[in-house]
mmCIF file of C-alpha atoms in Angstrom:
data_model
loop_
_atom_site.group_PDB
_atom_site.id
_atom_site.type_symbol
_atom_site.label_atom_id
_atom_site.label_comp_id
_atom_site.label_asym_id
_atom_site.label_seq_id
_atom_site.Cartn_x
_atom_site.Cartn_y
_atom_site.Cartn_z
ATOM 1 C CA MET A 1 13.648 9.922 -13.208
ATOM 2 C CA LYS A 2 12.114 12.402 -10.812
ATOM 3 C CA ILE A 3 9.406 10.557 -8.891
ATOM 4 C CA LEU A 4 6.833 11.694 -6.333
ATOM 5 C CA VAL A 5 5.819 9.045 -3.799
ATOM 6 C CA THR A 6 2.725 9.893 -1.760
ATOM 7 C CA GLY A 7 2.214 7.984 1.474
ATOM 8 C CA ALA A 8 5.980 7.860 1.954
ATOM 9 C CA ALA A 9 5.648 7.237 5.699
ATOM 10 C CA GLY A 10 3.375 4.255 5.085
ATOM 11 C CA PHE A 11 4.366 0.608 4.866
ATOM 12 C CA ILE A 12 4.522 0.226 1.083
ATOM 13 C CA GLY A 13 5.500 3.866 0.513
ATOM 14 C CA PHE A 14 8.512 3.614 2.813
ATOM 15 C CA HIS A 15 9.845 0.492 1.075
ATOM 16 C CA THR A 16 9.151 1.995 -2.350
ATOM 17 C CA CYS A 17 11.105 5.165 -1.555
ATOM 18 C CA LEU A 18 14.032 3.153 -0.235
ATOM 19 C CA ASN A 19 14.188 0.952 -3.309
ATOM 20 C CA LEU A 20 13.754 3.795 -5.791
ATOM 21 C CA ILE A 21 16.661 5.632 -4.192
ATOM 22 C CA GLN A 22 18.786 2.498 -4.439
ATOM 23 C CA GLN A 23 17.909 2.348 -8.148
ATOM 24 C CA GLY A 24 19.304 5.867 -8.610
ATOM 25 C CA HIS A 25 16.088 7.876 -8.963
ATOM 26 C CA ASP A 26 15.403 11.368 -7.611
ATOM 27 C CA VAL A 27 12.595 10.858 -5.074
ATOM 28 C CA TYR A 28 10.302 13.300 -3.288
ATOM 29 C CA GLY A 29 8.097 11.803 -0.560
ATOM 30 C CA ILE A 30 5.007 13.312 1.007
ATOM 31 C CA ASP A 31 2.693 12.100 3.780
ATOM 32 C CA ASN A 32 0.273 13.717 6.214
ATOM 33 C CA ILE A 33 1.454 11.367 9.019
ATOM 34 C CA ASN A 34 -2.040 10.949 10.420
ATOM 35 C CA ASP A 35 -2.923 9.021 13.575
ATOM 36 C CA TYR A 36 -4.950 6.153 12.048
ATOM 37 C CA TYR A 37 -2.324 4.053 13.812
ATOM 38 C CA ASP A 38 0.486 5.186 16.132
ATOM 39 C CA PRO A 39 2.423 7.897 14.235
ATOM 40 C CA LYS A 40 5.599 6.766 16.009
ATOM 41 C CA LEU A 41 5.945 3.923 13.506
ATOM 42 C CA LYS A 42 5.578 6.379 10.630
ATOM 43 C CA PHE A 43 8.210 8.690 12.092
ATOM 44 C CA ASP A 44 10.503 5.705 12.675
ATOM 45 C CA ARG A 45 10.151 4.623 9.038
ATOM 46 C CA LEU A 46 11.008 8.158 7.934
ATOM 47 C CA ASN A 47 13.974 8.152 10.298
ATOM 48 C CA GLU A 48 15.240 5.066 8.441
ATOM 49 C CA LEU A 49 15.050 7.193 5.297
ATOM 50 C CA GLY A 50 17.140 9.916 6.904
ATOM 51 C CA PHE A 51 14.612 12.356 8.354
ATOM 52 C CA VAL A 52 14.442 13.726 11.907
ATOM 53 C CA GLU A 53 11.032 13.766 13.599
ATOM 54 C CA THR A 54 11.293 17.314 14.924
ATOM 55 C CA GLU A 55 11.887 18.608 11.392
ATOM 56 C CA ILE A 56 9.292 16.576 9.499
ATOM 57 C CA SER A 57 6.580 17.202 12.113
ATOM 58 C CA VAL A 58 6.071 20.650 10.592
ATOM 59 C CA PHE A 59 3.640 20.811 7.679
ATOM 60 C CA LYS A 60 4.797 22.097 4.276
ATOM 61 C CA LYS A 61 8.481 22.225 5.190
ATOM 62 C CA GLU A 62 10.815 20.581 2.686
ATOM 63 C CA ILE A 63 13.507 18.428 4.323
ATOM 64 C CA GLN A 64 16.564 16.903 2.691
ATOM 65 C CA SER A 65 17.439 13.362 3.808
ATOM 66 C CA TYR A 66 20.700 13.175 5.733
ATOM 67 C CA LYS A 67 21.235 9.621 4.411
ATOM 68 C CA PHE A 68 20.330 9.955 0.730
ATOM 69 C CA LYS A 69 21.200 12.989 -1.391
ATOM 70 C CA HIS A 70 18.416 12.267 -3.900
ATOM 71 C CA LEU A 71 15.603 12.036 -1.347
ATOM 72 C CA ARG A 72 13.465 14.857 0.045
ATOM 73 C CA PHE A 73 10.296 14.885 2.143
ATOM 74 C CA SER A 74 7.530 17.282 3.069
ATOM 75 C CA ARG A 75 4.565 16.742 5.366
ATOM 76 C CA ILE A 76 1.618 17.480 3.089
ATOM 77 C CA ASP A 77 -2.006 16.345 3.120
ATOM 78 C CA LEU A 78 -3.493 15.338 -0.234
ATOM 79 C CA ILE A 79 -6.603 17.398 0.461
ATOM 80 C CA ASP A 80 -4.423 20.563 0.427
ATOM 81 C CA SER A 81 -4.826 21.244 -3.302
ATOM 82 C CA ILE A 82 -2.948 24.560 -3.235
ATOM 83 C CA THR A 83 0.197 23.015 -1.755
ATOM 84 C CA ILE A 84 -0.073 19.947 -4.013
ATOM 85 C CA ASN A 85 -0.283 22.161 -7.105
ATOM 86 C CA ALA A 86 2.663 24.285 -6.007
ATOM 87 C CA LEU A 87 4.752 21.166 -5.425
ATOM 88 C CA PHE A 88 3.992 19.765 -8.899
ATOM 89 C CA LYS A 89 4.676 23.139 -10.518
ATOM 90 C CA ASN A 90 8.040 23.541 -8.774
ATOM 91 C CA GLU A 91 9.309 19.982 -9.226
ATOM 92 C CA GLY A 92 8.155 18.810 -12.661
ATOM 93 C CA PHE A 93 7.750 15.127 -11.760
ATOM 94 C CA ASP A 94 8.113 12.481 -14.481
ATOM 95 C CA VAL A 95 6.156 9.833 -12.571
ATOM 96 C CA VAL A 96 3.790 9.974 -9.593
ATOM 97 C CA CYS A 97 3.396 6.895 -7.397
ATOM 98 C CA ASN A 98 0.262 7.518 -5.336
ATOM 99 C CA LEU A 99 0.332 5.168 -2.340
ATOM 100 C CA ALA A 100 -1.332 7.567 0.107
ATOM 101 C CA ALA A 101 -4.798 6.550 1.245
ATOM 102 C CA GLN A 102 -6.921 6.157 4.309
ATOM 103 C CA ALA A 103 -6.546 2.414 4.778
ATOM 104 C CA GLY A 104 -8.582 -0.204 6.608
ATOM 105 C CA VAL A 105 -11.851 -1.917 5.748
ATOM 106 C CA ARG A 106 -13.378 -2.019 9.236
ATOM 107 C CA TYR A 107 -12.362 1.564 10.112
ATOM 108 C CA SER A 108 -14.256 2.838 7.049
ATOM 109 C CA ILE A 109 -17.534 1.691 8.586
ATOM 110 C CA GLU A 110 -16.992 3.987 11.578
ATOM 111 C CA ASN A 111 -15.230 6.916 9.874
ATOM 112 C CA PRO A 112 -16.576 7.296 6.329
ATOM 113 C CA ARG A 113 -15.643 10.947 5.833
ATOM 114 C CA ALA A 114 -11.940 10.237 6.366
ATOM 115 C CA TYR A 115 -12.073 7.906 3.355
ATOM 116 C CA VAL A 116 -13.837 10.323 1.048
ATOM 117 C CA ASP A 117 -11.459 13.146 2.028
ATOM 118 C CA SER A 118 -8.259 11.191 1.459
ATOM 119 C CA ASN A 119 -9.183 8.575 -1.124
ATOM 120 C CA VAL A 120 -11.552 10.582 -3.312
ATOM 121 C CA THR A 121 -10.870 14.310 -2.837
ATOM 122 C CA GLY A 122 -7.153 13.706 -2.284
ATOM 123 C CA PHE A 123 -6.932 11.497 -5.371
ATOM 124 C CA LEU A 124 -8.759 14.116 -7.426
ATOM 125 C CA ASN A 125 -6.122 16.669 -6.379
ATOM 126 C CA ILE A 126 -3.376 14.306 -7.583
ATOM 127 C CA LEU A 127 -5.154 13.756 -10.920
ATOM 128 C CA GLU A 128 -5.618 17.497 -11.408
ATOM 129 C CA ALA A 129 -1.947 18.149 -10.671
ATOM 130 C CA CYS A 130 -0.874 15.381 -13.086
ATOM 131 C CA ARG A 131 -3.087 16.963 -15.732
ATOM 132 C CA ASN A 132 -1.884 20.519 -15.173
ATOM 133 C CA TYR A 133 1.845 19.801 -14.881
ATOM 134 C CA SER A 134 2.442 17.220 -17.628
ATOM 135 C CA VAL A 135 3.124 14.128 -15.547
ATOM 136 C CA LYS A 136 3.791 11.251 -17.943
ATOM 137 C CA HIS A 137 2.629 8.356 -15.764
ATOM 138 C CA LEU A 138 0.523 7.991 -12.624
ATOM 139 C CA VAL A 139 0.921 4.688 -10.770
ATOM 140 C CA TYR A 140 -1.628 4.382 -7.970
ATOM 141 C CA ALA A 141 -2.772 1.964 -5.292
ATOM 142 C CA SER A 142 -6.100 0.261 -5.703
ATOM 143 C CA SER A 143 -7.092 -2.768 -3.643
ATOM 144 C CA SER A 144 -8.245 -6.373 -3.829
ATOM 145 C CA SER A 145 -11.225 -5.233 -1.738
ATOM 146 C CA VAL A 146 -12.892 -3.976 -4.948
ATOM 147 C CA TYR A 147 -13.758 -7.615 -5.736
ATOM 148 C CA GLY A 148 -16.244 -7.671 -2.854
ATOM 149 C CA GLU A 149 -17.779 -11.088 -2.316
ATOM 150 C CA ASN A 150 -16.577 -12.409 -5.668
ATOM 151 C CA GLU A 151 -16.673 -16.222 -5.396
ATOM 152 C CA LYS A 152 -14.828 -16.978 -8.642
ATOM 153 C CA VAL A 153 -11.129 -17.569 -8.036
ATOM 154 C CA PRO A 154 -8.561 -16.494 -8.840
ATOM 155 C CA PHE A 155 -9.734 -12.887 -9.109
ATOM 156 C CA GLU A 156 -9.157 -11.425 -12.567
ATOM 157 C CA THR A 157 -9.173 -7.748 -13.476
ATOM 158 C CA SER A 158 -11.907 -8.530 -16.000
ATOM 159 C CA ASP A 159 -14.244 -9.641 -13.191
ATOM 160 C CA ASN A 160 -17.200 -7.435 -12.318
ATOM 161 C CA VAL A 161 -16.329 -5.101 -9.436
ATOM 162 C CA ASP A 162 -19.564 -3.140 -9.219
ATOM 163 C CA HIS A 163 -20.573 -4.462 -5.798
ATOM 164 C CA PRO A 164 -18.064 -3.335 -3.128
ATOM 165 C CA ILE A 165 -19.034 -4.268 0.427
ATOM 166 C CA SER A 166 -17.107 -1.553 2.288
ATOM 167 C CA LEU A 167 -16.731 2.183 1.766
ATOM 168 C CA TYR A 168 -12.951 1.676 1.547
ATOM 169 C CA ALA A 169 -13.501 -0.643 -1.435
ATOM 170 C CA ALA A 170 -15.937 1.842 -2.984
ATOM 171 C CA THR A 171 -13.363 4.641 -2.800
ATOM 172 C CA LYS A 172 -10.754 2.421 -4.465
ATOM 173 C CA LYS A 173 -13.180 1.536 -7.260
ATOM 174 C CA SER A 174 -13.855 5.252 -7.679
ATOM 175 C CA ASN A 175 -10.099 5.875 -8.044
ATOM 176 C CA GLU A 176 -9.974 3.461 -10.965
ATOM 177 C CA LEU A 177 -12.916 5.189 -12.675
ATOM 178 C CA MET A 178 -11.446 8.649 -12.069
ATOM 179 C CA ALA A 179 -8.043 7.582 -13.414
ATOM 180 C CA HIS A 180 -9.686 6.152 -16.536
ATOM 181 C CA THR A 181 -11.550 9.404 -17.142
ATOM 182 C CA TYR A 182 -8.524 11.650 -16.647
ATOM 183 C CA GLY A 183 -6.279 9.483 -18.803
ATOM 184 C CA HIS A 184 -8.902 9.470 -21.563
ATOM 185 C CA LEU A 185 -9.522 13.218 -21.424
ATOM 186 C CA TYR A 186 -5.984 14.486 -20.902
ATOM 187 C CA GLY A 187 -3.760 11.820 -22.416
ATOM 188 C CA PHE A 188 -1.439 10.801 -19.571
ATOM 189 C CA LYS A 189 -0.891 7.163 -18.624
ATOM 190 C CA THR A 190 -2.379 5.648 -15.473
ATOM 191 C CA THR A 191 -1.666 2.254 -13.928
ATOM 192 C CA GLY A 192 -3.811 1.006 -11.042
ATOM 193 C CA LEU A 193 -2.514 -1.771 -8.804
ATOM 194 C CA ARG A 194 -4.968 -3.906 -6.878
ATOM 195 C CA PHE A 195 -2.835 -4.831 -3.877
ATOM 196 C CA PHE A 196 -3.595 -8.061 -2.089
ATOM 197 C CA THR A 197 -2.586 -8.736 1.554
ATOM 198 C CA VAL A 198 0.927 -7.308 1.937
ATOM 199 C CA TYR A 199 3.121 -8.267 4.895
ATOM 200 C CA GLY A 200 6.706 -7.855 6.057
ATOM 201 C CA PRO A 201 9.090 -5.752 8.184
ATOM 202 C CA TRP A 202 7.875 -2.226 9.035
ATOM 203 C CA GLY A 203 4.298 -3.421 8.369
ATOM 204 C CA ARG A 204 1.057 -1.823 9.513
ATOM 205 C CA PRO A 205 0.085 -2.562 13.140
ATOM 206 C CA ASP A 206 -3.611 -2.760 12.225
ATOM 207 C CA MET A 207 -3.008 -5.758 9.955
ATOM 208 C CA ALA A 208 -3.823 -9.247 11.241
ATOM 209 C CA TYR A 209 -0.296 -10.656 11.152
ATOM 210 C CA TYR A 210 1.048 -7.721 13.199
ATOM 211 C CA LEU A 211 -1.838 -7.938 15.672
ATOM 212 C CA PHE A 212 -1.247 -11.691 16.033
ATOM 213 C CA ALA A 213 2.483 -11.257 16.709
ATOM 214 C CA ASP A 214 1.842 -8.472 19.202
ATOM 215 C CA ALA A 215 -0.826 -10.438 21.092
ATOM 216 C CA ILE A 216 1.263 -13.632 21.183
ATOM 217 C CA SER A 217 4.264 -11.712 22.514
ATOM 218 C CA LYS A 218 2.078 -10.336 25.343
ATOM 219 C CA ASN A 219 0.302 -13.655 26.104
ATOM 220 C CA GLN A 220 -2.982 -12.119 25.010
ATOM 221 C CA PRO A 221 -5.642 -13.921 22.935
ATOM 222 C CA ILE A 222 -5.677 -13.356 19.196
ATOM 223 C CA LYS A 223 -8.998 -12.592 17.510
ATOM 224 C CA ILE A 224 -9.745 -15.001 14.672
ATOM 225 C CA PHE A 225 -12.716 -13.936 12.568
ATOM 226 C CA ASN A 226 -15.031 -16.321 10.723
ATOM 227 C CA ASN A 227 -13.639 -19.039 13.008
ATOM 228 C CA GLY A 228 -10.454 -19.088 10.946
ATOM 229 C CA GLU A 229 -12.263 -20.095 7.742
ATOM 230 C CA MET A 230 -10.542 -17.384 5.714
ATOM 231 C CA GLU A 231 -8.004 -17.505 2.898
ATOM 232 C CA ARG A 232 -5.750 -14.710 1.736
ATOM 233 C CA ASP A 233 -3.254 -14.070 -1.033
ATOM 234 C CA PHE A 234 -0.405 -13.054 1.302
ATOM 235 C CA THR A 235 2.375 -11.198 -0.535
ATOM 236 C CA TYR A 236 5.773 -10.266 0.885
ATOM 237 C CA ILE A 237 6.672 -6.572 0.718
ATOM 238 C CA ASN A 238 9.847 -7.068 -1.362
ATOM 239 C CA ASP A 239 7.847 -8.828 -4.074
ATOM 240 C CA ILE A 240 5.279 -6.030 -4.095
ATOM 241 C CA VAL A 241 7.872 -3.262 -4.350
ATOM 242 C CA ASP A 242 9.728 -5.139 -7.086
ATOM 243 C CA GLY A 243 6.535 -5.063 -9.141
ATOM 244 C CA VAL A 244 5.840 -1.391 -8.432
ATOM 245 C CA ILE A 245 9.346 -0.358 -9.492
ATOM 246 C CA LYS A 246 9.241 -2.405 -12.691
ATOM 247 C CA ILE A 247 6.059 -0.563 -13.640
ATOM 248 C CA ILE A 248 7.595 2.826 -12.836
ATOM 249 C CA GLU A 249 10.801 2.157 -14.780
ATOM 250 C CA THR A 250 9.322 0.565 -17.919
ATOM 251 C CA ASN A 251 8.811 2.723 -21.001
ATOM 252 C CA ILE A 252 5.053 2.722 -21.670
ATOM 253 C CA GLU A 253 4.832 5.315 -24.444
ATOM 254 C CA GLN A 254 3.224 2.834 -26.840
ATOM 255 C CA ARG A 255 0.754 1.550 -24.268
ATOM 256 C CA GLY A 256 -2.854 2.622 -23.798
ATOM 257 C CA HIS A 257 -3.663 5.342 -21.286
ATOM 258 C CA TYR A 258 -5.341 3.049 -18.726
ATOM 259 C CA LYS A 259 -4.285 -0.256 -17.170
ATOM 260 C CA ILE A 260 -5.315 -2.162 -14.064
ATOM 261 C CA TYR A 261 -3.312 -5.048 -12.623
ATOM 262 C CA ASN A 262 -3.608 -7.398 -9.688
ATOM 263 C CA ILE A 263 -0.388 -7.453 -7.697
ATOM 264 C CA GLY A 264 -0.213 -10.381 -5.305
ATOM 265 C CA ASN A 265 1.401 -13.762 -4.803
ATOM 266 C CA ASN A 266 -0.823 -15.794 -7.164
ATOM 267 C CA LYS A 267 -1.603 -18.307 -4.448
ATOM 268 C CA THR A 268 -3.841 -18.488 -1.434
ATOM 269 C CA GLU A 269 -3.071 -19.543 2.155
ATOM 270 C CA SER A 270 -5.523 -20.425 4.897
ATOM 271 C CA LEU A 271 -5.628 -18.119 7.887
ATOM 272 C CA LYS A 272 -5.104 -21.160 10.140
ATOM 273 C CA LYS A 273 -1.852 -22.055 8.356
ATOM 274 C CA PHE A 274 -0.758 -18.422 8.451
ATOM 275 C CA ILE A 275 -1.273 -18.341 12.230
ATOM 276 C CA THR A 276 0.656 -21.591 12.650
ATOM 277 C CA THR A 277 3.526 -20.085 10.649
ATOM 278 C CA ILE A 278 3.554 -17.045 12.954
ATOM 279 C CA GLU A 279 3.473 -19.289 16.045
ATOM 280 C CA THR A 280 6.455 -21.272 14.724
ATOM 281 C CA ALA A 281 8.430 -18.104 13.986
ATOM 282 C CA MET A 282 7.562 -16.697 17.426
ATOM 283 C CA GLY A 283 8.366 -20.008 19.139
ATOM 284 C CA LYS A 284 5.118 -19.659 21.041
ATOM 285 C CA LYS A 285 1.520 -20.836 20.750
ATOM 286 C CA ALA A 286 -1.342 -18.372 20.472
ATOM 287 C CA VAL A 287 -4.398 -18.214 22.699
ATOM 288 C CA LYS A 288 -7.248 -18.147 20.178
ATOM 289 C CA GLU A 289 -10.558 -16.298 20.418
ATOM 290 C CA MET A 290 -12.919 -17.399 17.643
ATOM 291 C CA LEU A 291 -15.289 -14.705 16.345
ATOM 292 C CA PRO A 292 -17.839 -14.368 13.507
ATOM 293 C CA MET A 293 -17.112 -12.665 10.200
ATOM 294 C CA GLN A 294 -16.783 -8.883 10.457
ATOM 295 C CA PRO A 295 -18.835 -6.520 8.253
ATOM 296 C CA GLY A 296 -16.901 -5.628 5.107
ATOM 297 C CA ASP A 297 -14.614 -8.674 5.274
ATOM 298 C CA VAL A 298 -14.450 -11.301 2.543
ATOM 299 C CA PRO A 299 -13.778 -15.026 3.060
ATOM 300 C CA LYS A 300 -11.161 -15.446 0.333
ATOM 301 C CA THR A 301 -8.799 -13.427 -1.860
ATOM 302 C CA PHE A 302 -6.690 -14.867 -4.669
ATOM 303 C CA ALA A 303 -4.909 -12.798 -7.323
ATOM 304 C CA ASP A 304 -4.554 -13.725 -10.955
ATOM 305 C CA ILE A 305 -1.260 -11.969 -11.756
ATOM 306 C CA HIS A 306 -0.618 -13.370 -15.234
ATOM 307 C CA PRO A 307 -1.102 -10.001 -17.014
ATOM 308 C CA LEU A 308 1.512 -8.426 -14.716
ATOM 309 C CA LYS A 309 3.866 -11.353 -15.353
ATOM 310 C CA GLN A 310 3.360 -11.026 -19.082
ATOM 311 C CA ASP A 311 3.772 -7.248 -19.323
ATOM 312 C CA TYR A 312 6.440 -6.672 -16.667
ATOM 313 C CA ASN A 313 8.002 -10.065 -15.929
ATOM 314 C CA TYR A 314 6.649 -9.804 -12.381
ATOM 315 C CA SER A 315 7.603 -12.881 -10.393
ATOM 316 C CA PRO A 316 6.837 -13.033 -6.646
ATOM 317 C CA ASN A 317 8.967 -15.772 -5.118
ATOM 318 C CA THR A 318 9.084 -15.260 -1.347
ATOM 319 C CA ASP A 319 8.006 -18.323 0.611
ATOM 320 C CA ILE A 320 5.569 -17.512 3.406
ATOM 321 C CA LYS A 321 7.756 -19.176 6.059
ATOM 322 C CA PHE A 322 10.731 -17.046 5.016
ATOM 323 C CA GLY A 323 8.660 -13.864 4.808
ATOM 324 C CA ILE A 324 7.002 -14.353 8.192
ATOM 325 C CA GLN A 325 10.349 -15.132 9.826
ATOM 326 C CA LYS A 326 11.775 -11.889 8.410
ATOM 327 C CA PHE A 327 8.801 -9.985 9.806
ATOM 328 C CA ILE A 328 9.043 -11.635 13.239
ATOM 329 C CA ASN A 329 12.788 -10.930 13.419
ATOM 330 C CA TRP A 330 12.085 -7.260 12.734
ATOM 331 C CA PHE A 331 9.076 -7.203 15.094
ATOM 332 C CA LYS A 332 11.083 -8.588 18.030
ATOM 333 C CA GLU A 333 13.873 -6.070 17.508
ATOM 334 C CA TYR A 334 11.508 -3.131 16.982
ATOM 335 C CA SER A 335 9.338 -4.014 20.001
ATOM 336 C CA GLN A 336 12.222 -4.103 22.470
#
């Protein structure tokens, strides 16, 4: 299949591109390579995919990977509707995997317009292009943040998600509504994935586990919000990508136009245990700074993934100790 992956320089996008190529697909990646976090990591991920920074720094220039003959990349911003439309018209994608988004719950409080531009206007441009150029299936990233302060666990996709507590969550909820509308009006299939806390090698440096590892390595205190009384459904990147690719590759012609799934680990871990696991992998204790809950944060996330298991045989099986050790091994090598 010919597949477009947006957010190809991001954490999940990078791993998705790599795995799709290994499965024999023809992949085109795009990303605006913004500076929400250090772009060096994004360029380094793309280098792993066979792209040279000096070439991919230029906007709207198509580059062929020097490692993989079925992988191309272009630096494109989703808000550039003219370029997005031209790309769809020229390529004729079978499937679009939209992983591009302005991420981060706390950052959305300070920079709301960045979220509306990327996550709402940018997503609209993708939907319009799917509509106009006969894309069969749009797979897109939603988020567990849409559940807000939902106290019922595990979180089910049938739960009410009308009360987001961050603008980031609100934009992700809007994506689901927009995808439903476009699928209903124009007949193409959409699958939204509510990602829970994803971790692993090449991860995002704004995520807690990365911040903890970095601080511990530098003998700096780690910031623990809500005094550590938090629980998360931590999911290893390989398990996440396995689920994404199963959804992309499965024939869904007989399925309805709109589906939403949780994609997580189907279990919850305390933040305190997670920190202990990182300390063990690092071989070093953390200096802890206890802080109150941050605006937009939730105390607990826990994914019910049974529908994804049933429909796609999704089966996350990476133990947290193994996954954290793999991340720390990569982190130590990358940080040298």
